[in-house]
PDB file of C-alpha atoms in Angstrom:
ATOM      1  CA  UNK A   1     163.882 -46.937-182.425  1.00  0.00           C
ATOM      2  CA  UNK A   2     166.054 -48.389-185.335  1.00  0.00           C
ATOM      3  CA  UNK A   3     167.646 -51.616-184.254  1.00  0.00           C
ATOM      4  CA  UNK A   4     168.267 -53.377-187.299  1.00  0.00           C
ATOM      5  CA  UNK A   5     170.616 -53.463-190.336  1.00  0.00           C
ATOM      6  CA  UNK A   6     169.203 -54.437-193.968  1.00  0.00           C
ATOM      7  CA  UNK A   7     171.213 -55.856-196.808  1.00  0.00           C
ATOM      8  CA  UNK A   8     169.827 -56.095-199.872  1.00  0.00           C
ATOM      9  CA  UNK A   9     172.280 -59.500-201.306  1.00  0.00           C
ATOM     10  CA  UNK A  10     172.683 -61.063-204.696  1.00  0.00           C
ATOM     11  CA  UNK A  11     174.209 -63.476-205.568  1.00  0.00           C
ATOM     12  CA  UNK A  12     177.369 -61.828-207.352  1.00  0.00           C
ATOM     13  CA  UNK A  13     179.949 -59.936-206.504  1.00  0.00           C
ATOM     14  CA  UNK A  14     177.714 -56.578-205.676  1.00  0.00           C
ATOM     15  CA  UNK A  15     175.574 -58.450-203.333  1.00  0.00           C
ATOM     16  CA  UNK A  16     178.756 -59.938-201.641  1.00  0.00           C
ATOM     17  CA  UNK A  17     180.133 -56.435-201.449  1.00  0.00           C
ATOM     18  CA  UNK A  18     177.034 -55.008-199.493  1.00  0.00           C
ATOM     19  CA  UNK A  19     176.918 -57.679-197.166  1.00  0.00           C
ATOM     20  CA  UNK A  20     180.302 -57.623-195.959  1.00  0.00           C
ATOM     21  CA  UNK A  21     179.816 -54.269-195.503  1.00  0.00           C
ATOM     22  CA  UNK A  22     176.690 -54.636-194.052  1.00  0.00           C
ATOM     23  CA  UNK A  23     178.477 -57.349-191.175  1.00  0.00           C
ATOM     24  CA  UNK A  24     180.910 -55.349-190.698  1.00  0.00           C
ATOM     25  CA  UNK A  25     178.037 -52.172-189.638  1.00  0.00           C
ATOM     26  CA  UNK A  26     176.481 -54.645-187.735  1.00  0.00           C
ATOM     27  CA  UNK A  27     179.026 -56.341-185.545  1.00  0.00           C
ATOM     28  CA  UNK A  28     180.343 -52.194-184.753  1.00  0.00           C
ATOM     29  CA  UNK A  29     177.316 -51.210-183.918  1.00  0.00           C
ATOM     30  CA  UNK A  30     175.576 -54.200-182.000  1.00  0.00           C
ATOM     31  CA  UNK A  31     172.321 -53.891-184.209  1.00  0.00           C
ATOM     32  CA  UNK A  32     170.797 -57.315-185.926  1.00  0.00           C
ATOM     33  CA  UNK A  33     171.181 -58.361-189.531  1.00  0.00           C
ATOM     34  CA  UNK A  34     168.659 -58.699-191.954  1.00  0.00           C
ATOM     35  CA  UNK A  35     169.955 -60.071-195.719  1.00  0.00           C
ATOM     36  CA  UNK A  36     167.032 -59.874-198.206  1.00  0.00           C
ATOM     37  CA  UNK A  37     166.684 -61.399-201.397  1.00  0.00           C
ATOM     38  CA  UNK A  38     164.464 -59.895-203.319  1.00  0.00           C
ATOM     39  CA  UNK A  39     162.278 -62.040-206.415  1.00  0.00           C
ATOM     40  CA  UNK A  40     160.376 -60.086-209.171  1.00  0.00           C
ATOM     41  CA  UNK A  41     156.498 -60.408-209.546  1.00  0.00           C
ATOM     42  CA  UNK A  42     154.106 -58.688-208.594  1.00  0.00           C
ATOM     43  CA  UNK A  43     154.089 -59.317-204.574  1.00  0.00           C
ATOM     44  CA  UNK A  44     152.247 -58.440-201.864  1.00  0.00           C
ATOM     45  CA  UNK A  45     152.294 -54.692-201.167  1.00  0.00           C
ATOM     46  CA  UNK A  46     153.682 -55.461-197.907  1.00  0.00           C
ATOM     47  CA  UNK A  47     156.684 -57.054-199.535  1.00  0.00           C
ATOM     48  CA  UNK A  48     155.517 -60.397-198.205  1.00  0.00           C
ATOM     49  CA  UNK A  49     157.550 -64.407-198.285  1.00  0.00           C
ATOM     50  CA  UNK A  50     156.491 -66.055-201.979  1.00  0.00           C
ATOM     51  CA  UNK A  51     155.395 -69.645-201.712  1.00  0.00           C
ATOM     52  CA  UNK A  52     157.844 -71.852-199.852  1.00  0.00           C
ATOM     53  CA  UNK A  53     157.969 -74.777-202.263  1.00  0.00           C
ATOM     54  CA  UNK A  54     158.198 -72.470-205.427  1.00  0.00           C
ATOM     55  CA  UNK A  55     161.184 -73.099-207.130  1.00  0.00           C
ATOM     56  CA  UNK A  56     161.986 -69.694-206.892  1.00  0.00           C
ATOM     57  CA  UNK A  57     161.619 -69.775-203.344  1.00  0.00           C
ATOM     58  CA  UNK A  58     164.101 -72.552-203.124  1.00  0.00           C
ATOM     59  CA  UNK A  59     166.742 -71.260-205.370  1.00  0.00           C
ATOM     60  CA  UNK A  60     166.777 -67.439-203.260  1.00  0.00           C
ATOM     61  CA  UNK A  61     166.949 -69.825-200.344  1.00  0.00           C
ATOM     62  CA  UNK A  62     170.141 -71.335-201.427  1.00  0.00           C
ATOM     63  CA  UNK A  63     171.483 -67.991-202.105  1.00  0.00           C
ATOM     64  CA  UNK A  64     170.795 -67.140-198.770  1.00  0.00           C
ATOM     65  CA  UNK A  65     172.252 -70.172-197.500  1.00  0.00           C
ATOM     66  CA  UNK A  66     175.648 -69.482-198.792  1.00  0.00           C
ATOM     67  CA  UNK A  67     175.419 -65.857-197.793  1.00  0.00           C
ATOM     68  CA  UNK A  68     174.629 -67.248-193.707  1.00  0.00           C
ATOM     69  CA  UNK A  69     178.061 -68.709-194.611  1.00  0.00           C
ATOM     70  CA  UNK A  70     180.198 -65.645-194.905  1.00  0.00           C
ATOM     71  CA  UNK A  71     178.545 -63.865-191.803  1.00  0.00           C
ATOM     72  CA  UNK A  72     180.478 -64.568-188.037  1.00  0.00           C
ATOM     73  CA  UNK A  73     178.804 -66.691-185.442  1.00  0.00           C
ATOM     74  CA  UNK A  74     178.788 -63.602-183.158  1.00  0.00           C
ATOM     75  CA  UNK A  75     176.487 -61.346-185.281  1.00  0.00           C
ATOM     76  CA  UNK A  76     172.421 -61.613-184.887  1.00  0.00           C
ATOM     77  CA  UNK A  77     170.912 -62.052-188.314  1.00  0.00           C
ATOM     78  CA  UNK A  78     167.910 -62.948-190.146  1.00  0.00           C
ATOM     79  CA  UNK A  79     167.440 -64.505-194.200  1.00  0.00           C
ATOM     80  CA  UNK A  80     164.274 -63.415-196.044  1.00  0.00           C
ATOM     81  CA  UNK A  81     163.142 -64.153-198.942  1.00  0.00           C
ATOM     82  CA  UNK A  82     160.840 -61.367-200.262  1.00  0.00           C
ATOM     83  CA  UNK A  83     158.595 -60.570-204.040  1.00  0.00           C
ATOM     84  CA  UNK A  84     158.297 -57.414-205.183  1.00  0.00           C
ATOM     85  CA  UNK A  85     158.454 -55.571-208.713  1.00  0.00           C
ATOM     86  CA  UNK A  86     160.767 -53.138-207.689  1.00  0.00           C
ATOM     87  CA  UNK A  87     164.146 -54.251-205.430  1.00  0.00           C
ATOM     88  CA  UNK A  88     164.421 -50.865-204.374  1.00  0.00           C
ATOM     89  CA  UNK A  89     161.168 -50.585-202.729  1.00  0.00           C
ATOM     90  CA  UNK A  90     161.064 -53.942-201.243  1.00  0.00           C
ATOM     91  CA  UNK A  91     164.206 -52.466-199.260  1.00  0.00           C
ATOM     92  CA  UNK A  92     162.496 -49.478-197.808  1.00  0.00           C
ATOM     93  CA  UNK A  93     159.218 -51.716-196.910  1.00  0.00           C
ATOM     94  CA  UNK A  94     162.108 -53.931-195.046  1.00  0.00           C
ATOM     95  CA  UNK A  95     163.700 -51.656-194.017  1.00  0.00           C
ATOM     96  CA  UNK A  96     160.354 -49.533-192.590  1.00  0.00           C
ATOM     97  CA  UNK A  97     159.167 -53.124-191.096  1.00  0.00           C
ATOM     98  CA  UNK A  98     162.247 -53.866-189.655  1.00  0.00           C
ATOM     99  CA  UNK A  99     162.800 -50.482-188.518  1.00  0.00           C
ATOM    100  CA  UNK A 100     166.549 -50.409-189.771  1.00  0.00           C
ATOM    101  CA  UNK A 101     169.064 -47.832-188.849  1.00  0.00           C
ATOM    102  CA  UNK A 102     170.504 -48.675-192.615  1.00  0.00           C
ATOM    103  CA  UNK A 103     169.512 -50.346-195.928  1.00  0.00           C
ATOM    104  CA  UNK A 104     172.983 -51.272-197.583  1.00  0.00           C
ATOM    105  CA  UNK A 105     173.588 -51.777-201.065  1.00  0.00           C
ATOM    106  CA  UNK A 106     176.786 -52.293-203.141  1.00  0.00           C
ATOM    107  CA  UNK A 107     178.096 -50.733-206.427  1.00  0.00           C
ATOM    108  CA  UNK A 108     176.818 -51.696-210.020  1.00  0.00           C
ATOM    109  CA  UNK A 109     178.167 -54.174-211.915  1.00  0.00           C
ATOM    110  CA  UNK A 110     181.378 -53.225-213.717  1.00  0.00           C
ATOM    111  CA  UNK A 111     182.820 -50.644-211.208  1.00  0.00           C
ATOM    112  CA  UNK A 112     186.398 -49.963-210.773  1.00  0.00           C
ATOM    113  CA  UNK A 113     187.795 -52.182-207.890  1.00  0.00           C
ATOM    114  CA  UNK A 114     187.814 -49.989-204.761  1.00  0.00           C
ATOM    115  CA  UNK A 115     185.198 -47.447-206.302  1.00  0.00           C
ATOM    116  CA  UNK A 116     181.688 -46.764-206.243  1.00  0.00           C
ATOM    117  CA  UNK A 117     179.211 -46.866-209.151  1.00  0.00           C
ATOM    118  CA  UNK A 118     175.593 -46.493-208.761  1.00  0.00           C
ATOM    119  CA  UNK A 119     172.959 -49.092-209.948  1.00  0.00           C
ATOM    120  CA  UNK A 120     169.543 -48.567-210.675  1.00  0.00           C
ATOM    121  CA  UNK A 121     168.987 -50.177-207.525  1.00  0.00           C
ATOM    122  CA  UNK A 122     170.862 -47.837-205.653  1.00  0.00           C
ATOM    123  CA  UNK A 123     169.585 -45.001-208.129  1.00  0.00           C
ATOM    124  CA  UNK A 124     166.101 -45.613-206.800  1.00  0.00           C
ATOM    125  CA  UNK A 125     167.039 -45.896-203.435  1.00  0.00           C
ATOM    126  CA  UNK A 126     169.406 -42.610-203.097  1.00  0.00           C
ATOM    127  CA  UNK A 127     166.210 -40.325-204.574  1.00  0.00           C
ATOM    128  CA  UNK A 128     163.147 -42.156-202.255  1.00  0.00           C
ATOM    129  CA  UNK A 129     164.405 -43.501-199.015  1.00  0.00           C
ATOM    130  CA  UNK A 130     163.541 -42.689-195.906  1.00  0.00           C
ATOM    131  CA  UNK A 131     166.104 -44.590-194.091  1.00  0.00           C
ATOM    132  CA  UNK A 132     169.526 -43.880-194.348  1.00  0.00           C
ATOM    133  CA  UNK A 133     171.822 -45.720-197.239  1.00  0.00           C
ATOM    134  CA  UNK A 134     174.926 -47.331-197.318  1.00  0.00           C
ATOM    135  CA  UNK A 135     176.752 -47.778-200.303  1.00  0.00           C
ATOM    136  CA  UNK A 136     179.695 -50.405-200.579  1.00  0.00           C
ATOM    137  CA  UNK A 137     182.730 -49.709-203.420  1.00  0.00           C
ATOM    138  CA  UNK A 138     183.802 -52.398-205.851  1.00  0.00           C
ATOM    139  CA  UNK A 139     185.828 -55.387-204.237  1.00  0.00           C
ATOM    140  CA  UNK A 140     185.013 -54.443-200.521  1.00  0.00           C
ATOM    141  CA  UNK A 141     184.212 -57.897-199.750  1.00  0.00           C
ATOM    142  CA  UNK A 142     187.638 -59.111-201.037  1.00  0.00           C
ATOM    143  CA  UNK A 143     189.620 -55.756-199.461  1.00  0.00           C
ATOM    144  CA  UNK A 144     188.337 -55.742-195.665  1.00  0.00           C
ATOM    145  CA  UNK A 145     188.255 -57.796-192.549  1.00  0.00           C
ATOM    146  CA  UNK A 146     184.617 -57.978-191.856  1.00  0.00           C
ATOM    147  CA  UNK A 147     185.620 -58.158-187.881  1.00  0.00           C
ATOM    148  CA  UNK A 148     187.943 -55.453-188.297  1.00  0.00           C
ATOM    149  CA  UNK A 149     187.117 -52.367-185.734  1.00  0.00           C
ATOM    150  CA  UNK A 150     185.940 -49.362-187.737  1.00  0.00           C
ATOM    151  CA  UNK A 151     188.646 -46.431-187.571  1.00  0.00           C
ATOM    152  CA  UNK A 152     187.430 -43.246-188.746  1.00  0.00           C
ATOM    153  CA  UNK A 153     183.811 -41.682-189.283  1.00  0.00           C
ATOM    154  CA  UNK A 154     184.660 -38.947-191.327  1.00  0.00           C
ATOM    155  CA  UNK A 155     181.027 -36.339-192.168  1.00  0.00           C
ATOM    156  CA  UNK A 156     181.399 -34.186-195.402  1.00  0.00           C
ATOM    157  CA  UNK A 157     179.560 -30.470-193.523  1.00  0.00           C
ATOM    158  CA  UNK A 158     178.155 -27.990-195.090  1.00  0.00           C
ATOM    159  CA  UNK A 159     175.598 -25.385-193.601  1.00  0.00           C
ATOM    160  CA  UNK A 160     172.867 -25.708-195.900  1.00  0.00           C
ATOM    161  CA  UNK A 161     169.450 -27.403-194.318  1.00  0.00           C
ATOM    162  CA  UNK A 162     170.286 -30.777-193.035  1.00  0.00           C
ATOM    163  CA  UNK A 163     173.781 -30.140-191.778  1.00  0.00           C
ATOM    164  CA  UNK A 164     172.535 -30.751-187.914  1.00  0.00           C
ATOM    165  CA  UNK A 165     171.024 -34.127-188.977  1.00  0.00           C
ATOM    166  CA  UNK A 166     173.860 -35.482-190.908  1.00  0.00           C
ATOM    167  CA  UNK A 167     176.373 -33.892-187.785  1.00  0.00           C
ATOM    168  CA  UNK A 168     173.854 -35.582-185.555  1.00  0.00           C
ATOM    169  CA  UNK A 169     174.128 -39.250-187.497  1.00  0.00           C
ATOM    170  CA  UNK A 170     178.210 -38.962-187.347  1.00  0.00           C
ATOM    171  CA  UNK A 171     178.444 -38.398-183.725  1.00  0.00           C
ATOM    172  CA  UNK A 172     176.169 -40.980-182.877  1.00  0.00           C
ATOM    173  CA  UNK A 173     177.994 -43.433-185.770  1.00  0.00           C
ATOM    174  CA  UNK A 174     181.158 -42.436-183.667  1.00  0.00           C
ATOM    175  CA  UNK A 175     179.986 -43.263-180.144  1.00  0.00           C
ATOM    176  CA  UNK A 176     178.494 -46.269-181.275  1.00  0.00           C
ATOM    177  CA  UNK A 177     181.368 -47.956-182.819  1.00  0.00           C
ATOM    178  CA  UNK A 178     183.937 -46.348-180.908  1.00  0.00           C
ATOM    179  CA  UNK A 179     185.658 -44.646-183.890  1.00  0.00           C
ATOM    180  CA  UNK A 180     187.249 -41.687-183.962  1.00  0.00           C
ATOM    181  CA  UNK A 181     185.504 -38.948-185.657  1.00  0.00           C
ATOM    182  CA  UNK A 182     186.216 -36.238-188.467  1.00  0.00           C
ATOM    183  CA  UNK A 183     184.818 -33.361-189.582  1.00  0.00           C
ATOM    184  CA  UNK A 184     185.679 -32.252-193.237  1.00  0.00           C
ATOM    185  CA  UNK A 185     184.508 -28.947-195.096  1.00  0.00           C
ATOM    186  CA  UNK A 186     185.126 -29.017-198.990  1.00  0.00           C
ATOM    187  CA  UNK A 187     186.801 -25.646-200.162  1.00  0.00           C
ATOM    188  CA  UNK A 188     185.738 -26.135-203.262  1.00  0.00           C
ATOM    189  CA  UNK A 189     183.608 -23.937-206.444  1.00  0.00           C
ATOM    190  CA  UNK A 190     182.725 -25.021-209.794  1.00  0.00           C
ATOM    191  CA  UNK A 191     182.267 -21.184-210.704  1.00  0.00           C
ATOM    192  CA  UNK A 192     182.374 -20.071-214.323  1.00  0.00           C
ATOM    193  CA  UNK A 193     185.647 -19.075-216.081  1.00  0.00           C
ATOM    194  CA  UNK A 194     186.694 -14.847-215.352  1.00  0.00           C
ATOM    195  CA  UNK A 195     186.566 -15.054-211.790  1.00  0.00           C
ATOM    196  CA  UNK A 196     189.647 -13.975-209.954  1.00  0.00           C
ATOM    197  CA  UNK A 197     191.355 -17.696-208.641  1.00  0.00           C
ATOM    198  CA  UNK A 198     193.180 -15.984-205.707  1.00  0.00           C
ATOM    199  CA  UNK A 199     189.951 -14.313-204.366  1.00  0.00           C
ATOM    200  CA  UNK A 200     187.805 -17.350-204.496  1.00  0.00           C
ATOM    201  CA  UNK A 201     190.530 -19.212-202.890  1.00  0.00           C
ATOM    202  CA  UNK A 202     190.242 -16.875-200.097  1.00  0.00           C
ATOM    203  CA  UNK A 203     186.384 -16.643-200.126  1.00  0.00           C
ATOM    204  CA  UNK A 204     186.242 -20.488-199.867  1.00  0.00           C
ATOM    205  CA  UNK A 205     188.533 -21.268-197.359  1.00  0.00           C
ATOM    206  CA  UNK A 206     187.007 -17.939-195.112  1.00  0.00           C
ATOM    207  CA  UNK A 207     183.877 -20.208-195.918  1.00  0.00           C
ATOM    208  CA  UNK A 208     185.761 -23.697-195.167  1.00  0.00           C
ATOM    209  CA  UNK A 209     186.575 -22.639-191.688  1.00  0.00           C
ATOM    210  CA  UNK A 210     183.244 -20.751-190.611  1.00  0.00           C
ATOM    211  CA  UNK A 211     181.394 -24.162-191.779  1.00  0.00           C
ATOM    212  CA  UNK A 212     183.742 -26.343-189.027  1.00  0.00           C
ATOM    213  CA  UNK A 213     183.913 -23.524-186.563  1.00  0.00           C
ATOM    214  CA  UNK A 214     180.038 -23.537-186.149  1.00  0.00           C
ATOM    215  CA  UNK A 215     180.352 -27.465-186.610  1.00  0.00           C
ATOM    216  CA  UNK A 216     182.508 -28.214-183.934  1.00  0.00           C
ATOM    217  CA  UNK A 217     180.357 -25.930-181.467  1.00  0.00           C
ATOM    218  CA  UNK A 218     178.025 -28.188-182.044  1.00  0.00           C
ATOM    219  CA  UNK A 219     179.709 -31.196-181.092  1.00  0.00           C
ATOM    220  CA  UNK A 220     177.793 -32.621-177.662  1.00  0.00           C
ATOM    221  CA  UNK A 221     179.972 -32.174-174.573  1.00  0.00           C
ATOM    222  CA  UNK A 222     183.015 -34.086-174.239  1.00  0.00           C
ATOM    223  CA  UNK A 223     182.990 -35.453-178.378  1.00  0.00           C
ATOM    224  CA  UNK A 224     185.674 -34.419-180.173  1.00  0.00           C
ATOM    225  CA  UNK A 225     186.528 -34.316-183.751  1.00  0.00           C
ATOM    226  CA  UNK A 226     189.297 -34.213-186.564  1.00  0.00           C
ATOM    227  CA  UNK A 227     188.374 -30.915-187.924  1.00  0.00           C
ATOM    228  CA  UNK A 228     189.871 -30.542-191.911  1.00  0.00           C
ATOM    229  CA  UNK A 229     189.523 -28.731-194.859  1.00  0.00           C
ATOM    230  CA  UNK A 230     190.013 -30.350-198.226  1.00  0.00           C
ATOM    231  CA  UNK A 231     190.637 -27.521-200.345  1.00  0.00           C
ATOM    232  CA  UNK A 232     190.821 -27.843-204.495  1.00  0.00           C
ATOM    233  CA  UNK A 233     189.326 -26.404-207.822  1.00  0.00           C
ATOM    234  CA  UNK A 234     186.783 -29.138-208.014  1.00  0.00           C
ATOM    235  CA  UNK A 235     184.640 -31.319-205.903  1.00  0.00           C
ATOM    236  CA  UNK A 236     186.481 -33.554-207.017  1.00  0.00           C
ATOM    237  CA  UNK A 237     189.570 -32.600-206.522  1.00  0.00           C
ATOM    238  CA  UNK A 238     189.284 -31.602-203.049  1.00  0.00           C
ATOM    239  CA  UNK A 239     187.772 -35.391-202.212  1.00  0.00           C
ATOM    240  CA  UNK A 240     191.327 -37.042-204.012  1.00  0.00           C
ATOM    241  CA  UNK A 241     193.243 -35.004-201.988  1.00  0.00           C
ATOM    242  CA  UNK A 242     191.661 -36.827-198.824  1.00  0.00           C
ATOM    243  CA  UNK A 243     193.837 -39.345-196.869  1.00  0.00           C
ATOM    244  CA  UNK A 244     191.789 -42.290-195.464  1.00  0.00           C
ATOM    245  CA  UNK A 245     192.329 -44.781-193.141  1.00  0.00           C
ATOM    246  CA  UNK A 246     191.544 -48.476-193.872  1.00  0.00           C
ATOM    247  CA  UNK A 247     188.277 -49.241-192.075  1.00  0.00           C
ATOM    248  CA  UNK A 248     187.191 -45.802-192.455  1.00  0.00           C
ATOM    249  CA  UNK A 249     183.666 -44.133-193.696  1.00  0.00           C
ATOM    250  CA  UNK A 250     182.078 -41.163-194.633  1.00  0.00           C
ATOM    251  CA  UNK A 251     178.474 -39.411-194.253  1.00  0.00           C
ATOM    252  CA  UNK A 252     177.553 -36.928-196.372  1.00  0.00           C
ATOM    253  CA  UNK A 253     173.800 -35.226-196.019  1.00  0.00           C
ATOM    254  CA  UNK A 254     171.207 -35.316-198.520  1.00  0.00           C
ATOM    255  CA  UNK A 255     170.392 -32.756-201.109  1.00  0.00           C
ATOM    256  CA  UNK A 256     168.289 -29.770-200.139  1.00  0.00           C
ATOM    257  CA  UNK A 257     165.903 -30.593-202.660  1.00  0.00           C
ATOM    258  CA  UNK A 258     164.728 -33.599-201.281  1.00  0.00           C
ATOM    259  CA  UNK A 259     161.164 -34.190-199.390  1.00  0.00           C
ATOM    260  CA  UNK A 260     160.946 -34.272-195.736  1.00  0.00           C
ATOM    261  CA  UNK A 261     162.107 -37.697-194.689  1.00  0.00           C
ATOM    262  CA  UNK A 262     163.019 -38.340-197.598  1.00  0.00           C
ATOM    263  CA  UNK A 263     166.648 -38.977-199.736  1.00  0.00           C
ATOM    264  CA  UNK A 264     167.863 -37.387-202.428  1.00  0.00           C
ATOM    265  CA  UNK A 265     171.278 -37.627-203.718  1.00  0.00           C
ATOM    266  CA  UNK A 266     172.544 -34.104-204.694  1.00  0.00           C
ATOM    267  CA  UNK A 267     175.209 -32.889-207.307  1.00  0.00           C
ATOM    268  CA  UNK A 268     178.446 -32.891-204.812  1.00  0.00           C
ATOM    269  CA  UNK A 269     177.681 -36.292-203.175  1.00  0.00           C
ATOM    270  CA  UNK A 270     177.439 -37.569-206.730  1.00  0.00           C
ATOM    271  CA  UNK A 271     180.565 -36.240-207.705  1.00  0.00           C
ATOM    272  CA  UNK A 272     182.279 -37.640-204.445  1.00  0.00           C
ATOM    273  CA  UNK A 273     181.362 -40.875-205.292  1.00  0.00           C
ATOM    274  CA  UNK A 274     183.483 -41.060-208.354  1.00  0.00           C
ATOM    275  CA  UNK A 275     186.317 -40.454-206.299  1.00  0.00           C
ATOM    276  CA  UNK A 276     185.917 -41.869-202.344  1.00  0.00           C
ATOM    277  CA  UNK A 277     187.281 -45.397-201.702  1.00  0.00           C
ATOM    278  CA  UNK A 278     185.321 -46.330-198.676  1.00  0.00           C
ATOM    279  CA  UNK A 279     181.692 -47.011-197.529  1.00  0.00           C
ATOM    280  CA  UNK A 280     179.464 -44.047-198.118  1.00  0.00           C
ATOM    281  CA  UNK A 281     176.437 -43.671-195.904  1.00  0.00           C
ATOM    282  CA  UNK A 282     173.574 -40.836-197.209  1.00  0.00           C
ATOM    283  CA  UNK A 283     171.377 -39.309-194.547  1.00  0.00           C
ATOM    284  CA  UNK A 284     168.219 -37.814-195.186  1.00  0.00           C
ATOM    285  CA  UNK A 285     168.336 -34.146-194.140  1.00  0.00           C
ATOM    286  CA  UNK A 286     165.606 -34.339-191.719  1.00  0.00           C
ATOM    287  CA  UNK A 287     166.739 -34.665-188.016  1.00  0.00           C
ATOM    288  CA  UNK A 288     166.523 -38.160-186.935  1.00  0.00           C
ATOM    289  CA  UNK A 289     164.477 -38.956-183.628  1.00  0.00           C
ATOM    290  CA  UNK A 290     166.723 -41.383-182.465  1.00  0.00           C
ATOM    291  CA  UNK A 291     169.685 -41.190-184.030  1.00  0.00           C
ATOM    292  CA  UNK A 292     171.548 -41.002-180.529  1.00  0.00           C
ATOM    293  CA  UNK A 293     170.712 -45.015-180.118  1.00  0.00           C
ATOM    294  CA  UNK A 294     173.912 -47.365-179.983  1.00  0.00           C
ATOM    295  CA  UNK A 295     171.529 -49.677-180.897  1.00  0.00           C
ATOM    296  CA  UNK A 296     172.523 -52.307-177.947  1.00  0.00           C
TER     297      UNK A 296
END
């Protein structure tokens, strides 16, 4: 059963972008906080506490301190302080202890305000994780109210393997934070130059509208969804054309080549990111067990 949330915090603008995002999951969905900062060396494989009076103990403590700061009364959380050579995996051993719902993670340093850039942190985690991901754009710490009611979970379907996990994760996102929920299919084809425009226009939206047909039967009884198509020449393209409202976020599946339980961020997700201005969350394409749990 997943009942936690894990942020993996810095001390910079990134890690204060994560954990806002990471309150703001956590006070939606009722599920405790965990904020991790993570030391190199060469740690115990179980990603255990370093000594408590090393100095870099006590400096990651402060960190943490201030970070306690930013996060309401009225959400559950916990600070640890953890040693591992790789940030990345120290997450997913959190995360795996913990037995998080999430491990959330902001953009790289430099990113265009209200955009998403991927780290090497979030690299690593988008192509290993077992546990979902949640990546928060550029300045969301300075753009959101944390206590702010999430609007809109908006899933990216397709109907290649994975689609019923990631429709799965939305509808239970949904339920459990009371948002409303939409269901997007992306007309759109990166095909090679000499193909007729008109026909692949009418090929992909045939294709657009079978994918949220078959979606929407889906849907449990009595859940209902926005059901769009975001039609353009480009992945790209199609994902600008979105509207979005503020407090809104979007799931999107992971690539068919990863492992079983197992991420791995494919080619269109990638693309997305260069254009989306809200939270992205990655789900593994493997069906979660309990991915129905509110977590209250």
């Amino acid at each position: 059963m997943t009942t936690s949330i894990v942020v993996g915090y810095t001390a910079t603008e990134t890690g204060s972008d994560a954990l806002a995002l990471g309150v703001r999951l956590a006070r939606a969905t009722r599920r405790h906080l965990h904020v991790l900062v993570v030391l190199p060396g060469h740690g115990d494989p179980a990603g255990a506490e370093p000594e408590r009076d090393s100095p870099a103990h006590g400096q990651a403590s402060q960190w943490l301190a201030d970070a306690e700061e930013m996060i309401p009364a009225e959400v559950a959380h916990t600070a640890h302080v953890r040693v591992h050579d790789s940030f990345a995996e120290a997450l997913v051993l959190a995360g795996e202890q913990l037995e998080a719902a999430l491990i959330v993670v902001g953009a790289a340093n430099g990113a265009t305000i209200g955009l998403h850039r991927m780290g090497s942190i979030a690299q690593a985690l988008l192509h290993s994780s077992p546990i979902p991901v949640a990546l928060a754009p550029a300045g969301f710490a300075h753009s959101v109210d944390v206590q702010a009611p999430i609007s809109r979970i908006t899933a990216a379907i397709g109907n290649r393997p994975g689609a019923d996990a990631l429709l799965e994760a939305a509808v239970a996102l949904s339920g459990a934070t009371g948002a409303t929920l939409r269901l997007i299919s992306l007309v759109a084809f990166d095909v090679p130059r000499g193909f007729d425009p008109q026909t692949i226009r009418l090929v992909s939206t045939a294709h657009g509208d079978d994918v949220l047909a078959r979606a929407e039967m889906e849907l449990p009884t009595g859940v209902r969804a926005e059901l769009e198509r975001a039609p353009g020449d480009t992945v790209e393209d199609a994902v600008a054309r979105l509207a979005w409202l503020p407090g809104e976020l979007i799931l999107v599946g992971s690539s068919r080549l990863a492992q079983p339980r197992r991420l791995f961020l494919g080619s269109t997700a990638a693309k997305m990111l260069d254009v989306i201005p809200v939270p992205m969350i990655v789900v593994p394409r493997t069906r979660l067990d309990d991915s129905a749990d509110s977590g209250s």
